[in-house]
PDB file of C-alpha atoms in Angstrom:
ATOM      1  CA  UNK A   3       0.000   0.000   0.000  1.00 90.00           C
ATOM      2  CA  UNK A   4       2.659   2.405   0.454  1.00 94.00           C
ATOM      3  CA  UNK A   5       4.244   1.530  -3.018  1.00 95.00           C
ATOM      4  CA  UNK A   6       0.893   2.653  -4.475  1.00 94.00           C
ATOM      5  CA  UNK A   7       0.644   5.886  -2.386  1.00 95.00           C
ATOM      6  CA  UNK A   8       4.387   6.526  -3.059  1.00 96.00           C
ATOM      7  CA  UNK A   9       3.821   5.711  -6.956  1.00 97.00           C
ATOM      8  CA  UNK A  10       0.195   7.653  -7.252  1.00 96.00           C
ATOM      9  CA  UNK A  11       1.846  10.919  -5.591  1.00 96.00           C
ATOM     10  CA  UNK A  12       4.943  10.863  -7.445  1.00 97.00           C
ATOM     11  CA  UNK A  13       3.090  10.115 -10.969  1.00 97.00           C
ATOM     12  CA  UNK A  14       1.067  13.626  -9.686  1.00 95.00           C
ATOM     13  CA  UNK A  15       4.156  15.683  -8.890  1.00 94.00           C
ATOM     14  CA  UNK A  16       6.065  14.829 -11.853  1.00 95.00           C
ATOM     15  CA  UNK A  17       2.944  14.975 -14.384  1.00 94.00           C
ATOM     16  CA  UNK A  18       2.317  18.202 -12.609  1.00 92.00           C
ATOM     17  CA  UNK A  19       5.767  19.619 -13.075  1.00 91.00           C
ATOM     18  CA  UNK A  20       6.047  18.575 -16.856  1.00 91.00           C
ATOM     19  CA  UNK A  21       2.312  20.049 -17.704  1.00 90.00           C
ATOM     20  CA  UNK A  22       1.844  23.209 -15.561  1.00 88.00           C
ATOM     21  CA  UNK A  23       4.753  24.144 -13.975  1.00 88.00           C
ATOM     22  CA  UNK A  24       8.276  26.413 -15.632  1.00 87.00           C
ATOM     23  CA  UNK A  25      10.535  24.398 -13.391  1.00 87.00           C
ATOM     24  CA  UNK A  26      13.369  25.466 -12.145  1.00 90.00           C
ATOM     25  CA  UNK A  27      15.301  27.429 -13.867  1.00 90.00           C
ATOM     26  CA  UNK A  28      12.669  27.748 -16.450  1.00 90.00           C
ATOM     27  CA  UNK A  29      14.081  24.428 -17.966  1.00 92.00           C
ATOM     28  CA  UNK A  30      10.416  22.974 -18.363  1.00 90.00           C
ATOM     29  CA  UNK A  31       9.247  26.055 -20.170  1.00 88.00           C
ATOM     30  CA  UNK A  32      12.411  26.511 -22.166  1.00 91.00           C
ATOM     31  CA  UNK A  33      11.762  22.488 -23.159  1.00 90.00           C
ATOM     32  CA  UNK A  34       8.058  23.207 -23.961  1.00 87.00           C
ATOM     33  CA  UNK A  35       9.154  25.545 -26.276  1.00 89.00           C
ATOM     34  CA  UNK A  36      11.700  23.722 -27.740  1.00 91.00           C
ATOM     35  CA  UNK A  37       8.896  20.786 -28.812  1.00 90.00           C
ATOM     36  CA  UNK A  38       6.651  23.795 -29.958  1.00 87.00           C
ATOM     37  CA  UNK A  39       3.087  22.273 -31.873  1.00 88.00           C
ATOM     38  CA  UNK A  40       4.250  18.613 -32.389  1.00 90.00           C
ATOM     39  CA  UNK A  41       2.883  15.731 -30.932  1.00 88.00           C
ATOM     40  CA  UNK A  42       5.299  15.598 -27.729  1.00 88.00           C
ATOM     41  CA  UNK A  43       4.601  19.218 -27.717  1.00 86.00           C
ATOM     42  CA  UNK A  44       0.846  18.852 -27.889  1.00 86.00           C
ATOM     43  CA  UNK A  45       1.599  15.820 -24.720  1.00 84.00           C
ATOM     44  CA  UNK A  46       2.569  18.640 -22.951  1.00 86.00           C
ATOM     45  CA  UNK A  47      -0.001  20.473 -22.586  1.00 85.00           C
ATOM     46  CA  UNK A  48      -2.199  17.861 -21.671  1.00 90.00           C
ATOM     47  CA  UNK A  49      -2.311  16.969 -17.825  1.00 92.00           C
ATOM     48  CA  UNK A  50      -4.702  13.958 -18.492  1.00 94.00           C
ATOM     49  CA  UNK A  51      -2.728  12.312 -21.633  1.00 92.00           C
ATOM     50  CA  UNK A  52       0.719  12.977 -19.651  1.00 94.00           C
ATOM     51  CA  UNK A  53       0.077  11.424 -16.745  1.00 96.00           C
ATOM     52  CA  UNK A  54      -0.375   7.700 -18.798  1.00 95.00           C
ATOM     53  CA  UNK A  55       2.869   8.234 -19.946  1.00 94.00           C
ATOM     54  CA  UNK A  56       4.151   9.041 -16.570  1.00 96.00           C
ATOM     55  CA  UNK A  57       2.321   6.710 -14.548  1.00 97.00           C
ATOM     56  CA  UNK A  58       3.626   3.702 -17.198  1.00 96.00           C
ATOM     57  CA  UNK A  59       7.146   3.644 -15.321  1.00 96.00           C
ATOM     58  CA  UNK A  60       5.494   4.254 -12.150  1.00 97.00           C
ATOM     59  CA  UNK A  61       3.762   1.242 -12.212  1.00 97.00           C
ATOM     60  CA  UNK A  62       6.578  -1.006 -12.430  1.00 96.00           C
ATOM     61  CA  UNK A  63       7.343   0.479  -8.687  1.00 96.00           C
ATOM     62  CA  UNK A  64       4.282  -1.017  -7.893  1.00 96.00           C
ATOM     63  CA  UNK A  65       3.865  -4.334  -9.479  1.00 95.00           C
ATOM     64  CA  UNK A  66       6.195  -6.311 -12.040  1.00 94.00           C
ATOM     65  CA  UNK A  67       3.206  -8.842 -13.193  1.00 96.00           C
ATOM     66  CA  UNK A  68       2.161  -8.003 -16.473  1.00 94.00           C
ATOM     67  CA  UNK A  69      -1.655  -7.870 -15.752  1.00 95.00           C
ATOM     68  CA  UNK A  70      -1.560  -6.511 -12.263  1.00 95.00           C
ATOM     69  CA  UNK A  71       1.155  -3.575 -13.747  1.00 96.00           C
ATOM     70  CA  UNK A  72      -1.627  -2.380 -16.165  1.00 96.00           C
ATOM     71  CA  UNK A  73      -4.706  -2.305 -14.063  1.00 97.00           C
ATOM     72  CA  UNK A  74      -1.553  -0.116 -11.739  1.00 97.00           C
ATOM     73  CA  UNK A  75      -0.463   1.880 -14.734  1.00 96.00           C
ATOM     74  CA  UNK A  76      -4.368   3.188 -15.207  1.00 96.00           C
ATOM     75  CA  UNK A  77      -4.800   3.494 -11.446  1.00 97.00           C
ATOM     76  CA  UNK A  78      -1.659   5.592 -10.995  1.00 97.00           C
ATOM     77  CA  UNK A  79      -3.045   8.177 -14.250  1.00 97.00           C
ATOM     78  CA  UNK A  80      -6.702   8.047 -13.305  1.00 96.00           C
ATOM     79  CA  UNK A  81      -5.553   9.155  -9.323  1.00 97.00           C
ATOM     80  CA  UNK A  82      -2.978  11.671 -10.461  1.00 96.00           C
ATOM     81  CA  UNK A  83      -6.085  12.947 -12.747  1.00 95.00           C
ATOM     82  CA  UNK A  84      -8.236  13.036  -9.432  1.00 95.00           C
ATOM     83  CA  UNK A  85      -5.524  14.871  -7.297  1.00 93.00           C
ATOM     84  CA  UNK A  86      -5.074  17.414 -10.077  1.00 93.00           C
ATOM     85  CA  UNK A  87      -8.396  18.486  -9.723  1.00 91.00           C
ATOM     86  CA  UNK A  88      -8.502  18.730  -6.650  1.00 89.00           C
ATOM     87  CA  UNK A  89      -5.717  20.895  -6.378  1.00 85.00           C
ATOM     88  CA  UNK A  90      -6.715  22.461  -9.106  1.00 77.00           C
ATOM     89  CA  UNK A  91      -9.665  23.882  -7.914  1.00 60.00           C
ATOM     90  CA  UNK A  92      -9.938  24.284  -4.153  1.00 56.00           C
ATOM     91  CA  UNK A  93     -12.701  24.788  -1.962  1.00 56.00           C
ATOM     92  CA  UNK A  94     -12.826  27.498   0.471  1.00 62.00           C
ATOM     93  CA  UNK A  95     -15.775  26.760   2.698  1.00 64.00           C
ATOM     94  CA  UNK A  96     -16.873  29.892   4.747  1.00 69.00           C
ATOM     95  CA  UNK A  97     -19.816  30.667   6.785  1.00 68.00           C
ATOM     96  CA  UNK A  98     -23.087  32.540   5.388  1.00 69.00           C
ATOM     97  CA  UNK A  99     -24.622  35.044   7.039  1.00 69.00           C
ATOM     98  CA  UNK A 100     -27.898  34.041   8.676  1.00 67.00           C
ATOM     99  CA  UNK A 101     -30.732  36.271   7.115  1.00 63.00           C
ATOM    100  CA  UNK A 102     -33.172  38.319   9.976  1.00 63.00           C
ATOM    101  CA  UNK A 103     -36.628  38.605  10.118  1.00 61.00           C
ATOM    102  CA  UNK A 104     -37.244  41.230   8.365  1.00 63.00           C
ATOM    103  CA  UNK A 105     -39.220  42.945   4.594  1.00 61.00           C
ATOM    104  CA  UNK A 106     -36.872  42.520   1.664  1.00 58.00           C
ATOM    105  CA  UNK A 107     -35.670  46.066   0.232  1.00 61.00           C
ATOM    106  CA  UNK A 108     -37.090  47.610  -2.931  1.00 59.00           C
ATOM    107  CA  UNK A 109     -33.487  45.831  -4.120  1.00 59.00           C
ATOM    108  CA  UNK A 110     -33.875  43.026  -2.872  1.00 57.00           C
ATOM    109  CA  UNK A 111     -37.031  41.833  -4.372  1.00 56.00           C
ATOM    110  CA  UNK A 112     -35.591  41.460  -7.843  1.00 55.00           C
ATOM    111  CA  UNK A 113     -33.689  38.212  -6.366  1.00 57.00           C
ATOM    112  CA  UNK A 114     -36.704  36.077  -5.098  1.00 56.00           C
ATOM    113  CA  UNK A 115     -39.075  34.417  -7.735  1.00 58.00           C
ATOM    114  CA  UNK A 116     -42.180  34.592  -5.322  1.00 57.00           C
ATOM    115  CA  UNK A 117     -42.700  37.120  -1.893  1.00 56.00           C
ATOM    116  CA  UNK A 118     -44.775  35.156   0.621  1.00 58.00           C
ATOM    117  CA  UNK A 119     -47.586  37.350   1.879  1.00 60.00           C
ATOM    118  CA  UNK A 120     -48.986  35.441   4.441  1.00 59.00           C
ATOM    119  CA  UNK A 121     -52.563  36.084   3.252  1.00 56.00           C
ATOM    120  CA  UNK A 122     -52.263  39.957   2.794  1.00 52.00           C
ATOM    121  CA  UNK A 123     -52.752  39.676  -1.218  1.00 50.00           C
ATOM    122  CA  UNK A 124     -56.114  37.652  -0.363  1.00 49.00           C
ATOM    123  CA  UNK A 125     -57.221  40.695   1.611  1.00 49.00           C
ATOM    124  CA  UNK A 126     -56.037  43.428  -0.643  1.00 48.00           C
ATOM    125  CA  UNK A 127     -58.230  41.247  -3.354  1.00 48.00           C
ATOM    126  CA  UNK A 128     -61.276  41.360  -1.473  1.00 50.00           C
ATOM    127  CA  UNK A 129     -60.700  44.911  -0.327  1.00 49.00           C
ATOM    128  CA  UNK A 130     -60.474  46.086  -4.324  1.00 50.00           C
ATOM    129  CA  UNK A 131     -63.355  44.079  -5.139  1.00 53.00           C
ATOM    130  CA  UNK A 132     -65.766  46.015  -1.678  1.00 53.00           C
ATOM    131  CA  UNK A 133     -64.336  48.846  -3.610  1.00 51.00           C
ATOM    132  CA  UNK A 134     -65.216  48.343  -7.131  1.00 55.00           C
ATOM    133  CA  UNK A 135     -68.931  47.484  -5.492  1.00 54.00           C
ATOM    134  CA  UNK A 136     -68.766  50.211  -3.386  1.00 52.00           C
ATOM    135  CA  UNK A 137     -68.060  52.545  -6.431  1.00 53.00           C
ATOM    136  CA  UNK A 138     -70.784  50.922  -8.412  1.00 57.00           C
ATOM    137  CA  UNK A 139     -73.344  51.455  -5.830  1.00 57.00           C
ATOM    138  CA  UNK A 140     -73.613  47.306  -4.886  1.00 54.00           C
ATOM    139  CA  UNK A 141     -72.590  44.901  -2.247  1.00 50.00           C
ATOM    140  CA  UNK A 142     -69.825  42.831  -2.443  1.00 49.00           C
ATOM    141  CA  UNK A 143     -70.686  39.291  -2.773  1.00 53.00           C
ATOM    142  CA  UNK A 144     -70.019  36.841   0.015  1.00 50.00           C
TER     143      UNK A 144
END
């Protein structure tokens, strides 16, 4: 087990430092350039593709049995894959401010779909309509 977690972590670093890193010395970069838009290039460039390439060797740390060294080799590239994006993309977790009881601000109101009324629109109905009776010289109906 610590063969794999040796091998998985090193297939990261070193996929990591061939596909998005200058290196030191700018070596990596100045190599990059060097290959330009060929295929090896073009391997480059690619985090995912690299890391089969660099997990291949990796494997043999691993395992030295033919079938057990490939199901390795796609283990090491498919974790490397999975630590990159984690890494890649962080999560920053943070706490959200609890809202107060309160009525929304004439700003506000454009973010909710629908304001709860709690039975105030029913009234303001039947208030128009004792209105529109009232106007018209009739009762409102019940």
């Amino acid at each position: 087990m610590l063969r794999l977690t040796l091998a998985v972590l090193a297939t990261w670093r070193v996929t990591h430092l061939l596909a998005s890193e200058d290196g030191p010395a700018d070596i990596i970069v100045r190599f990059r350039a060097l290959l330009g838009r060929s295929i090896l290039g073009e391997l480059m460039d690619c985090f995912n593709c690299l890391s089969l390439w660099i997990a291949a060797p990796a494997a043999l740390f691993v395992t030295r049995k033919p079938l057990d060294w490939l199901m390795t080799w796609l283990a090491l590239s498919g974790a490397a894959c999975l630590l990159d994006r984690l890494v890649k993309d962080p999560v920053a977790i943070s706490m959200r401010p609890q809202p107060t009881e309160r009525e929304p601000s004439e700003g506000e109101m454009g973010n909710v779909l629908r304001i709860e009324t709690h039975g105030t629109e029913e009234q303001s109905v039947d208030s128009g309509r004792d209105l529109e009776s009232a106007a018209r010289g009739r009762s409102a109906p019940d």
